[in-house]
Amino acid sequence: MDTFCYRERSLTVDGLDLAAIAERFGTPTYVYSKRAIVDAFREFRSAAAGRKVLVCYALKANSNLAVIDLLAREGAGFDIVSGGELARVIAAGGDPSKVVFSGVGKREDEMRAALEAGVRCFNVESESELQRLDRVAGQVGRRAPVSLRVNPDVDAGTHPYISTGLRENKFGIAHDRALDAYRAAAQLPNLEVRGIDCHIGSQITSIEPFLAALDKLLELVDALHAEGIVLEHLDLGGGLGIRYEDEQPPSRDALFAAVFERLDRHPRGRSWQLMFEFGRSIVGNAGVLLTRVEYLKRNGERRFAIVDAAMNDLMRPALYDAYHSVRPVQLRDDEPQRYDVVGPVCESGDWLARGRVLALAEGDLLAIGSAGAYGMAMASNYNTRPRAAEVMVDAGAVHLVRERESVESLFALERRLPG
Ligand SMILES: *Cc1c(COP(=O)(O)O)cnc(C)c1O
């Protein structure tokens, strides 16, 4: 079943009218389909059937507690990049022993919290971090399970801001430094070397970069094995793309099949636990941002639809020039026009879509598509705009999973000067 589709000229989510959701919860509002999230995760699970695979959900794509909760119930692990995200996993009932802790700048207090919670692995991104983690683990009195994030220097073929596996990026340990880093890690008393990982970028739409990265990891794994450093897991990171416009990303099945095929050609290919850290491909197409047209206006040749959502709600267009579909919630017969869909924020970069042919009137509702990942998670309060409400549709019911912020709450932590 299509998650978001028209029924009698009204856009619906899992059979419910989006117009009724906007009426009840106001706009802008993020609307997620529980079914779509669960289905996406289950597709990974069935693609992995019979193999040792742990799919960790990368929380930063959408860290709402309801999303974490339902993925935890499905057996997902979690990929976190901060102590805050660890707190969310725990608050939502996730299992810390299925958490991998990624990120280039882990603070000591974050390391301590993760050690005390008993996370599955630290994905370590530098030699300094190894030293720090060893020291903190010694203080806490626990051995820290580690994997080194290797930068395999492969081109993910994606937007430069979301490409992370090239030598020039800040991420990971350079491939040619990795052996030395592992030797150092193996000597440190409070570390336990468990695995190897990489994450080469996001919104990757072909299988080849994943295989190229896997090959680079396998070279290292073999070299380490020869020195007696034996790893338990390989973590290939996340980054599988979704269709925003006309992209043709590989299916979850095809990606896993290609990875398994490559591993089966390795003499020890079945010995490793395989891990992934997918975010976007689990939640991206499970959500839309509902917004209302405030004004239509024309400046010279350009027509603008000014809506009540803005770059602070959905930053991807402003940040990456990203494409999101725009669909009217109720179709009308008027003559379509070409519109730029923009928000009320005082920045020329405040646009959500450009040059879309739509039949619109003021007051109409629009659904901005593929907004389940890196939408609300990147939202800000710029222009003192309260962040949107979030709702989740589940079996014919609509649940508020985050209240719309109040204006007062936005400055509640601020103080005027005394006197
Ligand atoms: C962002 C990130 C992910 C998730 O990427 P997606 O493209 O959303 O799948 C996984 N691992 C790490 C280390 C990341 O930084």
Short mmCIF file of C-alpha atoms and ligand atoms in Angstrom, two decimals:
data_model
loop_
_atom_site.label_atom_id
_atom_site.label_comp_id
_atom_site.label_asym_id
_atom_site.label_seq_id
_atom_site.Cartn_x
_atom_site.Cartn_y
_atom_site.Cartn_z
CA MET A 1 0.00 0.00 0.00
CA ASP A 2 1.21 3.48 -0.84
CA THR A 3 1.63 5.46 2.36
CA PHE A 4 0.62 8.86 1.00
CA CYS A 5 -1.89 8.70 -1.86
CA TYR A 6 -4.97 10.47 -3.19
CA ARG A 7 -8.43 9.15 -2.49
CA GLU A 8 -11.18 11.13 -4.22
CA ARG A 9 -8.81 14.05 -4.81
CA SER A 10 -7.78 14.22 -1.14
CA LEU A 11 -4.29 13.24 -0.04
CA THR A 12 -4.33 10.53 2.62
CA VAL A 13 -1.87 8.81 4.92
CA ASP A 14 -2.59 5.11 5.41
CA GLY A 15 -6.19 5.86 4.47
CA LEU A 16 -6.67 8.89 6.75
CA ASP A 17 -7.28 12.38 5.33
CA LEU A 18 -4.35 14.70 5.84
CA ALA A 19 -6.79 17.63 5.79
CA ALA A 20 -8.46 16.28 8.93
CA ILE A 21 -5.05 15.92 10.60
CA ALA A 22 -4.23 19.55 9.75
CA GLU A 23 -7.62 20.61 11.12
CA ARG A 24 -7.02 18.81 14.38
CA PHE A 25 -3.33 19.56 15.01
CA GLY A 26 -2.74 22.76 13.03
CA THR A 27 0.18 23.48 10.72
CA PRO A 28 3.06 23.10 10.22
CA THR A 29 2.92 19.50 11.40
CA TYR A 30 5.09 16.50 10.65
CA VAL A 31 3.02 13.39 9.93
CA TYR A 32 4.63 9.94 10.15
CA SER A 33 3.26 6.52 9.28
CA LYS A 34 4.13 3.89 11.83
CA ARG A 35 3.43 1.20 9.27
CA ALA A 36 5.86 2.68 6.75
CA ILE A 37 8.66 2.86 9.34
CA VAL A 38 8.09 -0.68 10.54
CA ASP A 39 7.83 -2.00 6.97
CA ALA A 40 11.12 -0.39 5.99
CA PHE A 41 12.86 -1.88 9.00
CA ARG A 42 11.32 -5.32 8.41
CA GLU A 43 12.56 -5.26 4.83
CA PHE A 44 16.09 -4.97 6.16
CA ARG A 45 15.40 -7.76 8.60
CA SER A 46 14.08 -10.12 5.97
CA ALA A 47 16.91 -9.21 3.58
CA ALA A 48 19.26 -10.34 6.36
CA ALA A 49 17.42 -13.59 7.07
CA GLY A 50 19.74 -16.39 8.13
CA ARG A 51 22.80 -14.14 8.56
CA LYS A 52 24.26 -12.50 11.64
CA VAL A 53 23.17 -8.91 10.98
CA LEU A 54 22.29 -6.12 13.40
CA VAL A 55 20.63 -3.10 11.81
CA CYS A 56 21.20 -0.09 14.04
CA TYR A 57 18.85 2.81 13.45
CA ALA A 58 20.82 6.07 13.13
CA LEU A 59 18.93 8.23 15.56
CA LYS A 60 20.01 11.52 14.13
CA ALA A 61 17.67 11.06 11.14
CA ASN A 62 14.61 11.31 13.40
CA SER A 63 15.03 10.95 17.13
CA ASN A 64 11.43 11.26 18.29
CA LEU A 65 10.85 8.87 21.22
CA ALA A 66 7.92 7.23 19.42
CA VAL A 67 10.17 6.32 16.48
CA ILE A 68 12.86 4.92 18.78
CA ASP A 69 10.27 3.00 20.79
CA LEU A 70 8.71 1.27 17.82
CA LEU A 71 12.07 0.36 16.29
CA ALA A 72 13.28 -0.97 19.64
CA ARG A 73 10.21 -3.24 19.70
CA GLU A 74 11.18 -4.46 16.23
CA GLY A 75 14.58 -5.48 17.55
CA ALA A 76 16.64 -2.64 16.07
CA GLY A 77 19.95 -1.54 17.47
CA PHE A 78 20.78 2.16 17.53
CA ASP A 79 23.58 4.31 16.20
CA ILE A 80 24.07 7.41 18.34
CA VAL A 81 26.32 10.44 17.97
CA SER A 82 25.90 12.15 21.34
CA GLY A 83 25.15 11.62 25.00
CA GLY A 84 21.79 13.25 24.31
CA GLU A 85 20.92 10.54 21.83
CA LEU A 86 21.93 7.86 24.35
CA ALA A 87 19.53 9.45 26.85
CA ARG A 88 16.78 9.28 24.23
CA VAL A 89 17.39 5.58 23.55
CA ILE A 90 17.19 4.83 27.26
CA ALA A 91 14.11 7.04 27.75
CA ALA A 92 12.34 5.25 24.90
CA GLY A 93 13.09 1.80 26.29
CA GLY A 94 15.86 0.88 23.84
CA ASP A 95 18.53 -1.62 24.83
CA PRO A 96 21.94 0.04 25.41
CA SER A 97 23.68 -3.25 24.64
CA LYS A 98 22.55 -2.76 21.03
CA VAL A 99 23.90 0.79 20.81
CA VAL A 100 26.94 1.84 18.81
CA PHE A 101 28.39 5.24 19.65
CA SER A 102 29.70 7.13 16.61
CA GLY A 103 30.99 10.68 16.21
CA VAL A 104 34.28 12.54 15.86
CA GLY A 105 34.09 14.58 19.07
CA LYS A 106 32.96 12.46 21.99
CA ARG A 107 33.33 14.28 25.30
CA GLU A 108 34.51 12.56 28.48
CA ASP A 109 31.13 12.81 30.16
CA GLU A 110 29.51 11.23 27.11
CA MET A 111 32.02 8.38 27.18
CA ARG A 112 31.37 7.84 30.87
CA ALA A 113 27.61 7.73 30.40
CA ALA A 114 27.96 5.27 27.52
CA LEU A 115 30.30 3.01 29.52
CA GLU A 116 27.96 3.04 32.49
CA ALA A 117 24.97 2.25 30.27
CA GLY A 118 26.93 -0.63 28.71
CA VAL A 119 26.84 0.26 25.02
CA ARG A 120 27.80 -2.41 22.54
CA CYS A 121 30.65 -0.53 20.89
CA PHE A 122 32.41 2.80 20.54
CA ASN A 123 33.18 3.67 16.94
CA VAL A 124 36.45 5.49 17.53
CA GLU A 125 37.49 8.13 15.03
CA SER A 126 41.04 9.12 16.02
CA GLU A 127 44.11 8.00 17.91
CA SER A 128 43.58 10.76 20.49
CA GLU A 129 40.10 9.42 21.10
CA LEU A 130 41.56 5.93 21.75
CA GLN A 131 43.79 7.39 24.45
CA ARG A 132 40.95 9.34 26.02
CA LEU A 133 38.56 6.40 25.98
CA ASP A 134 41.18 4.15 27.56
CA ARG A 135 41.68 6.67 30.37
CA VAL A 136 37.94 7.21 30.98
CA ALA A 137 37.27 3.46 30.91
CA GLY A 138 40.01 3.00 33.52
CA GLN A 139 38.33 5.59 35.76
CA VAL A 140 34.91 3.98 35.36
CA GLY A 141 36.39 0.53 35.93
CA ARG A 142 35.11 -1.01 32.70
CA ARG A 143 36.72 -2.16 29.50
CA ALA A 144 35.50 -0.19 26.52
CA PRO A 145 34.51 -2.22 23.45
CA VAL A 146 35.92 -0.46 20.40
CA SER A 147 35.79 -0.47 16.66
CA LEU A 148 37.86 1.92 14.59
CA ARG A 149 36.06 4.01 12.05
CA VAL A 150 38.22 3.76 8.99
CA ASN A 151 38.00 6.30 6.25
CA PRO A 152 38.19 4.08 3.17
CA ASP A 153 38.69 6.99 0.75
CA VAL A 154 35.87 5.98 -1.57
CA ASP A 155 33.55 8.38 -3.33
CA ALA A 156 29.94 7.82 -2.33
CA GLY A 157 28.82 9.84 -5.34
CA THR A 158 26.56 12.04 -3.24
CA HIS A 159 26.28 15.70 -2.19
CA PRO A 160 29.62 17.01 -0.80
CA TYR A 161 28.00 17.95 2.53
CA ILE A 162 26.82 14.37 3.08
CA SER A 163 29.85 12.58 1.69
CA THR A 164 32.01 11.38 4.54
CA GLY A 165 34.31 8.65 3.24
CA LEU A 166 36.88 10.71 1.37
CA ARG A 167 40.36 11.39 2.71
CA GLU A 168 39.62 15.12 2.86
CA ASN A 169 36.63 14.67 5.23
CA LYS A 170 37.00 15.08 8.99
CA PHE A 171 35.62 11.58 9.60
CA GLY A 172 37.40 8.40 10.55
CA ILE A 173 41.01 7.26 10.61
CA ALA A 174 42.84 7.33 7.29
CA HIS A 175 43.13 3.89 5.74
CA ASP A 176 46.94 4.03 5.77
CA ARG A 177 46.99 4.93 9.49
CA ALA A 178 44.50 2.30 10.53
CA LEU A 179 46.93 -0.58 11.17
CA ASP A 180 49.00 1.54 13.54
CA ALA A 181 45.88 2.73 15.29
CA TYR A 182 44.72 -0.88 15.82
CA ARG A 183 48.14 -1.85 17.17
CA ALA A 184 47.92 1.05 19.62
CA ALA A 185 44.36 0.09 20.62
CA ALA A 186 45.37 -3.53 21.21
CA GLN A 187 48.02 -2.34 23.69
CA LEU A 188 45.73 -0.15 25.76
CA PRO A 189 44.66 -1.92 28.95
CA ASN A 190 41.10 -0.66 29.19
CA LEU A 191 40.06 -1.20 25.58
CA GLU A 192 38.75 -4.31 23.94
CA VAL A 193 39.09 -4.34 20.16
CA ARG A 194 35.87 -5.72 18.72
CA GLY A 195 35.36 -4.55 15.18
CA ILE A 196 35.88 -2.21 12.30
CA ASP A 197 33.51 0.28 10.78
CA CYS A 198 33.05 2.89 8.12
CA HIS A 199 30.33 5.25 7.00
CA ILE A 200 30.99 6.74 3.62
CA GLY A 201 28.11 9.15 3.22
CA SER A 202 24.39 9.52 2.91
CA GLN A 203 21.75 9.26 0.17
CA ILE A 204 23.91 6.78 -1.76
CA THR A 205 22.01 5.47 -4.77
CA SER A 206 24.21 2.64 -6.01
CA ILE A 207 25.71 -0.50 -4.51
CA GLU A 208 29.27 -0.01 -5.77
CA PRO A 209 30.48 2.46 -3.11
CA PHE A 210 29.36 0.07 -0.35
CA LEU A 211 31.29 -2.79 -1.99
CA ALA A 212 34.36 -0.63 -2.55
CA ALA A 213 34.31 0.30 1.13
CA LEU A 214 33.82 -3.33 2.16
CA ASP A 215 36.84 -4.35 0.07
CA LYS A 216 38.96 -1.72 1.79
CA LEU A 217 37.82 -2.96 5.20
CA LEU A 218 38.53 -6.58 4.28
CA GLU A 219 42.12 -5.70 3.31
CA LEU A 220 42.63 -4.26 6.77
CA VAL A 221 40.86 -7.11 8.52
CA ASP A 222 43.19 -9.58 6.82
CA ALA A 223 46.29 -7.58 7.71
CA LEU A 224 45.11 -7.38 11.34
CA HIS A 225 44.34 -11.09 11.41
CA ALA A 226 47.91 -11.82 10.30
CA GLU A 227 49.11 -9.91 13.38
CA GLY A 228 46.77 -11.75 15.71
CA ILE A 229 44.21 -8.94 16.05
CA VAL A 230 40.94 -10.75 15.41
CA LEU A 231 37.71 -8.83 14.93
CA GLU A 232 34.18 -9.93 15.74
CA HIS A 233 32.19 -7.50 13.65
CA LEU A 234 32.18 -5.43 10.49
CA ASP A 235 30.01 -2.33 10.50
CA LEU A 236 29.36 -0.86 7.05
CA GLY A 237 27.59 2.25 8.34
CA GLY A 238 24.46 3.72 6.83
CA GLY A 239 23.80 5.89 3.85
CA LEU A 240 21.39 3.94 1.68
CA GLY A 241 19.46 6.48 -0.38
CA ILE A 242 15.75 6.93 -0.92
CA ARG A 243 13.66 8.28 -3.76
CA TYR A 244 12.99 12.00 -3.32
CA GLU A 245 12.38 12.76 -6.99
CA ASP A 246 13.48 10.21 -9.58
CA GLU A 247 16.45 8.53 -7.87
CA GLN A 248 16.66 4.75 -8.25
CA PRO A 249 18.39 3.54 -5.10
CA PRO A 250 19.08 -0.18 -4.84
CA SER A 251 16.57 -2.22 -2.86
CA ARG A 252 17.49 -3.34 0.64
CA ASP A 253 17.52 -6.91 -0.66
CA ALA A 254 19.87 -6.11 -3.53
CA LEU A 255 22.29 -4.26 -1.26
CA PHE A 256 22.43 -7.03 1.32
CA ALA A 257 22.68 -9.75 -1.35
CA ALA A 258 25.68 -8.00 -2.93
CA VAL A 259 27.39 -7.60 0.44
CA PHE A 260 26.77 -11.25 1.38
CA GLU A 261 28.02 -12.40 -2.00
CA ARG A 262 31.26 -10.48 -1.49
CA LEU A 263 31.67 -11.84 2.04
CA ASP A 264 31.01 -15.41 0.91
CA ARG A 265 34.08 -15.18 -1.29
CA HIS A 266 36.18 -14.46 1.80
CA PRO A 267 37.42 -17.52 3.73
CA ARG A 268 36.22 -16.04 7.04
CA GLY A 269 33.31 -14.10 5.54
CA ARG A 270 30.67 -15.90 7.59
CA SER A 271 32.50 -15.52 10.87
CA TRP A 272 31.70 -11.84 11.40
CA GLN A 273 28.67 -10.23 12.83
CA LEU A 274 27.62 -7.65 10.26
CA MET A 275 26.23 -4.30 11.33
CA PHE A 276 24.65 -1.38 9.53
CA GLU A 277 23.63 2.10 10.68
CA PHE A 278 20.68 3.14 8.53
CA GLY A 279 18.72 6.31 9.18
CA ARG A 280 17.23 7.92 6.11
CA SER A 281 16.22 4.67 4.42
CA ILE A 282 14.11 3.66 7.45
CA VAL A 283 12.21 6.89 8.11
CA GLY A 284 12.70 9.23 5.13
CA ASN A 285 9.69 8.28 3.06
CA ALA A 286 7.52 7.57 6.08
CA GLY A 287 6.80 11.24 6.74
CA VAL A 288 5.49 14.46 5.25
CA LEU A 289 5.47 18.03 6.48
CA LEU A 290 1.97 19.49 6.33
CA THR A 291 1.86 23.21 5.71
CA ARG A 292 -0.73 25.83 4.75
CA VAL A 293 -0.47 28.46 2.01
CA GLU A 294 -0.64 31.87 3.66
CA TYR A 295 -0.22 34.05 0.59
CA LEU A 296 0.20 33.79 -3.14
CA LYS A 297 2.18 36.59 -4.71
CA ARG A 298 3.91 37.58 -7.89
CA ASN A 299 7.19 39.48 -8.22
CA GLY A 300 7.90 40.16 -11.88
CA GLU A 301 7.82 36.83 -13.66
CA ARG A 302 8.05 34.71 -10.51
CA ARG A 303 5.14 33.43 -8.51
CA PHE A 304 5.54 32.56 -4.87
CA ALA A 305 3.47 30.41 -2.58
CA ILE A 306 4.32 31.64 0.92
CA VAL A 307 3.58 28.85 3.36
CA ASP A 308 3.61 28.56 7.15
CA ALA A 309 6.54 26.11 7.20
CA ALA A 310 10.04 27.42 6.63
CA MET A 311 13.72 26.59 6.51
CA ASN A 312 13.74 26.33 10.30
CA ASP A 313 11.25 23.45 10.01
CA LEU A 314 12.84 21.71 7.02
CA MET A 315 16.39 22.81 6.38
CA ARG A 316 17.41 20.38 3.63
CA PRO A 317 16.48 22.59 0.66
CA ALA A 318 18.37 25.58 2.08
CA LEU A 319 21.33 23.47 3.22
CA TYR A 320 21.80 21.01 0.36
CA ASP A 321 19.64 22.39 -2.42
CA ALA A 322 17.59 19.27 -1.77
CA TYR A 323 14.46 18.31 -3.68
CA HIS A 324 11.25 17.49 -1.81
CA SER A 325 7.99 16.73 -3.57
CA VAL A 326 5.12 19.15 -3.00
CA ARG A 327 1.55 17.91 -3.30
CA PRO A 328 -1.69 19.77 -2.65
CA VAL A 329 -3.71 18.04 0.04
CA GLN A 330 -6.88 18.77 -1.94
CA LEU A 331 -6.71 18.80 -5.71
CA ARG A 332 -8.48 21.67 -7.44
CA ASP A 333 -9.32 22.29 -11.10
CA ASP A 334 -7.91 25.82 -11.43
CA GLU A 335 -5.25 26.63 -13.98
CA PRO A 336 -1.86 25.44 -12.61
CA GLN A 337 0.98 27.94 -12.31
CA ARG A 338 4.68 27.60 -11.66
CA TYR A 339 5.47 28.47 -8.02
CA ASP A 340 8.43 28.77 -5.72
CA VAL A 341 7.26 27.47 -2.36
CA VAL A 342 8.87 29.62 0.32
CA GLY A 343 8.58 30.24 4.05
CA PRO A 344 8.20 33.44 6.08
CA VAL A 345 11.80 33.51 7.38
CA CYS A 346 13.89 36.58 6.53
CA GLU A 347 16.47 34.81 4.36
CA SER A 348 16.53 34.36 0.61
CA GLY A 349 17.63 30.78 1.29
CA ASP A 350 14.27 30.16 2.92
CA TRP A 351 12.63 28.04 0.27
CA LEU A 352 11.18 24.55 0.32
CA ALA A 353 10.72 23.93 -3.40
CA ARG A 354 11.26 25.85 -6.63
CA GLY A 355 9.46 25.99 -9.93
CA ARG A 356 6.63 23.58 -9.06
CA VAL A 357 3.55 23.51 -11.23
CA LEU A 358 0.56 23.59 -8.89
CA ALA A 359 -3.07 24.73 -8.87
CA LEU A 360 -3.32 26.69 -5.62
CA ALA A 361 -5.38 29.15 -3.66
CA GLU A 362 -4.55 30.92 -0.42
CA GLY A 363 -5.49 28.73 2.53
CA ASP A 364 -4.75 25.45 0.71
CA LEU A 365 -2.76 22.74 2.44
CA LEU A 366 0.41 21.26 0.98
CA ALA A 367 2.29 18.09 1.88
CA ILE A 368 6.06 18.33 1.55
CA GLY A 369 7.19 14.78 0.79
CA SER A 370 10.04 12.58 2.03
CA ALA A 371 10.28 14.61 5.22
CA GLY A 372 10.63 11.77 7.73
CA ALA A 373 14.43 11.96 7.88
CA TYR A 374 16.54 15.02 8.69
CA GLY A 375 13.39 17.14 8.88
CA MET A 376 12.30 17.72 12.45
CA ALA A 377 15.68 16.44 13.62
CA MET A 378 17.38 19.47 12.05
CA ALA A 379 14.67 21.99 12.91
CA SER A 380 15.56 25.16 14.77
CA ASN A 381 13.81 28.11 16.37
CA TYR A 382 15.24 30.71 14.00
CA ASN A 383 13.01 33.80 13.86
CA THR A 384 11.54 32.65 17.22
CA ARG A 385 9.42 30.12 15.41
CA PRO A 386 8.10 27.33 17.64
CA ARG A 387 8.99 23.95 16.20
CA ALA A 388 6.21 22.02 14.49
CA ALA A 389 4.01 19.38 16.08
CA GLU A 390 4.71 15.76 15.19
CA VAL A 391 2.02 13.11 14.85
CA MET A 392 2.16 9.42 14.06
CA VAL A 393 -0.58 7.49 12.33
CA ASP A 394 -1.10 3.95 13.59
CA ALA A 395 -3.87 1.65 12.40
CA GLY A 396 -6.44 4.36 11.74
CA ALA A 397 -5.60 6.48 14.80
CA VAL A 398 -3.51 9.65 14.94
CA HIS A 399 -1.24 10.15 17.94
CA LEU A 400 0.45 13.39 18.92
CA VAL A 401 4.09 12.36 19.48
CA ARG A 402 5.47 15.85 20.03
CA GLU A 403 3.47 18.89 20.98
CA ARG A 404 3.87 22.08 19.04
CA GLU A 405 6.23 24.30 21.01
CA SER A 406 4.85 27.37 22.71
CA VAL A 407 6.46 30.74 22.07
CA GLU A 408 7.03 31.26 25.81
CA SER A 409 9.05 28.07 26.03
CA LEU A 410 11.47 29.46 23.46
CA PHE A 411 12.75 32.15 25.81
CA ALA A 412 11.98 30.49 29.13
CA LEU A 413 15.68 29.83 29.77
CA GLU A 414 16.70 33.42 29.04
CA ARG A 415 17.25 36.14 31.65
CA ARG A 416 17.21 39.92 31.46
CA LEU A 417 20.16 41.69 33.03
CA PRO A 418 19.65 42.65 36.69
CA GLY A 419 18.72 46.24 37.57
C1 LIG B 1 24.45 9.96 9.64
C2 LIG B 1 25.09 8.68 9.96
C3 LIG B 1 24.45 7.48 9.66
C4 LIG B 1 23.09 7.41 9.00
O1 LIG B 1 23.12 7.82 7.67
P1 LIG B 1 21.83 7.63 6.75
O2 LIG B 1 22.24 8.24 5.46
O3 LIG B 1 20.71 8.39 7.38
O4 LIG B 1 21.54 6.18 6.64
C5 LIG B 1 25.08 6.30 10.02
N1 LIG B 1 26.29 6.30 10.63
C6 LIG B 1 26.95 7.45 10.91
C7 LIG B 1 28.26 7.37 11.57
C8 LIG B 1 26.38 8.67 10.58
O5 LIG B 1 27.04 9.79 10.85
#
